[in-house]
PDB file of C-alpha atoms in Angstrom:
ATOM      1  CA  HIS F1346       7.738  16.306  -3.000  1.00 81.00           C
ATOM      2  CA  GLY F1347       6.440  13.775  -0.960  1.00 85.00           C
ATOM      3  CA  ASP F1348       3.080  15.124  -0.631  1.00 92.00           C
ATOM      4  CA  PHE F1349       2.379  15.030  -4.801  1.00 95.00           C
ATOM      5  CA  PRO F1350      -0.465  12.733  -5.740  1.00 94.00           C
ATOM      6  CA  SER F1351       0.716   9.098  -6.829  1.00 93.00           C
ATOM      7  CA  ILE F1352      -1.539   6.109  -8.245  1.00 93.00           C
ATOM      8  CA  ASP F1353      -0.725   3.079  -6.141  1.00 92.00           C
ATOM      9  CA  HIS F1354      -2.055  -0.530  -6.579  1.00 93.00           C
ATOM     10  CA  LYS F1355      -4.338  -1.539  -3.767  1.00 91.00           C
ATOM     11  CA  ILE F1356      -3.135  -5.251  -4.200  1.00 91.00           C
ATOM     12  CA  SER F1357       0.502  -4.818  -5.170  1.00 90.00           C
ATOM     13  CA  ALA F1358       1.611  -6.019  -8.903  1.00 91.00           C
ATOM     14  CA  LEU F1359       4.132  -8.267  -7.017  1.00 90.00           C
ATOM     15  CA  LYS F1360       1.353 -10.073  -5.314  1.00 91.00           C
ATOM     16  CA  GLY F1361      -0.916 -10.067  -8.217  1.00 93.00           C
ATOM     17  CA  PHE F1362       1.813 -12.002 -10.202  1.00 94.00           C
ATOM     18  CA  GLN F1363       2.648 -14.213  -7.495  1.00 94.00           C
ATOM     19  CA  ASN F1364      -1.084 -14.885  -7.165  1.00 93.00           C
ATOM     20  CA  GLN F1365      -0.860 -15.487 -11.082  1.00 96.00           C
ATOM     21  CA  TRP F1366      -3.534 -12.693 -11.759  1.00 95.00           C
ATOM     22  CA  PRO F1367      -3.227 -11.619 -15.591  1.00 97.00           C
ATOM     23  CA  PRO F1368      -1.627  -8.230 -15.918  1.00 95.00           C
ATOM     24  CA  ALA F1369      -5.121  -6.774 -16.949  1.00 96.00           C
ATOM     25  CA  ARG F1370      -6.693  -7.533 -13.544  1.00 96.00           C
ATOM     26  CA  ILE F1371      -3.733  -6.138 -11.559  1.00 95.00           C
ATOM     27  CA  CYS F1372      -4.024  -2.752 -13.707  1.00 95.00           C
ATOM     28  CA  GLU F1373      -7.824  -2.608 -13.302  1.00 96.00           C
ATOM     29  CA  LEU F1374      -9.211   0.776 -11.973  1.00 96.00           C
ATOM     30  CA  GLU F1375     -10.785  -1.180  -8.977  1.00 95.00           C
ATOM     31  CA  ASN F1376      -7.108  -2.129  -7.897  1.00 95.00           C
ATOM     32  CA  MET F1377      -5.963   1.517  -8.065  1.00 95.00           C
ATOM     33  CA  VAL F1378      -5.929   4.372  -5.452  1.00 93.00           C
ATOM     34  CA  VAL F1379      -4.781   7.852  -5.507  1.00 94.00           C
ATOM     35  CA  THR F1380      -2.396   8.721  -2.653  1.00 91.00           C
ATOM     36  CA  LYS F1381       0.525  10.761  -1.628  1.00 92.00           C
ATOM     37  CA  LYS F1382       3.784   9.817  -3.086  1.00 93.00           C
ATOM     38  CA  ARG F1383       5.557   9.489   0.389  1.00 91.00           C
ATOM     39  CA  ILE F1384       2.709   6.991   1.648  1.00 89.00           C
ATOM     40  CA  ASN F1385       3.142   5.050  -1.437  1.00 89.00           C
ATOM     41  CA  SER F1386       6.921   4.657  -0.967  1.00 89.00           C
ATOM     42  CA  SER F1387       6.562   3.750   2.610  1.00 89.00           C
ATOM     43  CA  LYS F1388       3.983   1.124   1.560  1.00 88.00           C
ATOM     44  CA  GLN F1389       6.571  -0.879  -0.378  1.00 85.00           C
ATOM     45  CA  GLN F1390       5.185  -4.427  -1.430  1.00 84.00           C
ATOM     46  CA  ARG F1391       2.426  -4.317   1.173  1.00 88.00           C
ATOM     47  CA  ASP F1392      -1.234  -4.693   0.192  1.00 87.00           C
ATOM     48  CA  SER F1393      -3.567  -2.016   1.314  1.00 87.00           C
ATOM     49  CA  ASP F1394      -4.770  -4.199   4.306  1.00 88.00           C
ATOM     50  CA  GLU F1395      -1.142  -5.006   5.410  1.00 90.00           C
ATOM     51  CA  PHE F1396      -0.235  -1.578   5.154  1.00 90.00           C
ATOM     52  CA  LYS F1397      -3.139  -0.533   7.535  1.00 89.00           C
ATOM     53  CA  ILE F1398      -2.122  -3.128   9.973  1.00 91.00           C
ATOM     54  CA  TYR F1399       1.573  -2.016   9.833  1.00 91.00           C
ATOM     55  CA  LEU F1400       0.331   1.624  10.196  1.00 91.00           C
ATOM     56  CA  GLU F1401      -1.868   0.556  13.500  1.00 91.00           C
ATOM     57  CA  THR F1402       0.999  -1.374  14.797  1.00 92.00           C
ATOM     58  CA  LYS F1403       3.590   1.375  14.389  1.00 90.00           C
ATOM     59  CA  ASN F1404       1.106   3.937  16.023  1.00 90.00           C
ATOM     60  CA  LYS F1405       0.613   1.904  18.855  1.00 90.00           C
ATOM     61  CA  LEU F1406       4.246   1.369  19.506  1.00 90.00           C
ATOM     62  CA  LEU F1407       4.948   4.985  19.228  1.00 89.00           C
ATOM     63  CA  ASN F1408       1.932   5.781  21.846  1.00 89.00           C
ATOM     64  CA  ASP F1409       3.178   3.011  24.311  1.00 89.00           C
ATOM     65  CA  GLN F1410       6.462   4.745  24.320  1.00 85.00           C
ATOM     66  CA  LYS F1411       4.927   8.031  25.661  1.00 72.00           C
TER      67      LYS F1411
END
């Protein structure tokens, strides 16, 4: 179910590895957040800041169409 809780990386594991972060840093609690499964799935490989921008842009486009 999409509203079940899910643990997510604030900075994605992929970006962490691309930036040569050690795995321990990628998995630190400071890089984790609890969210809903459906939100985690829609986030894909975006980090938290990129996802906020994505949602703001998407909402703006939807509001402009009204």
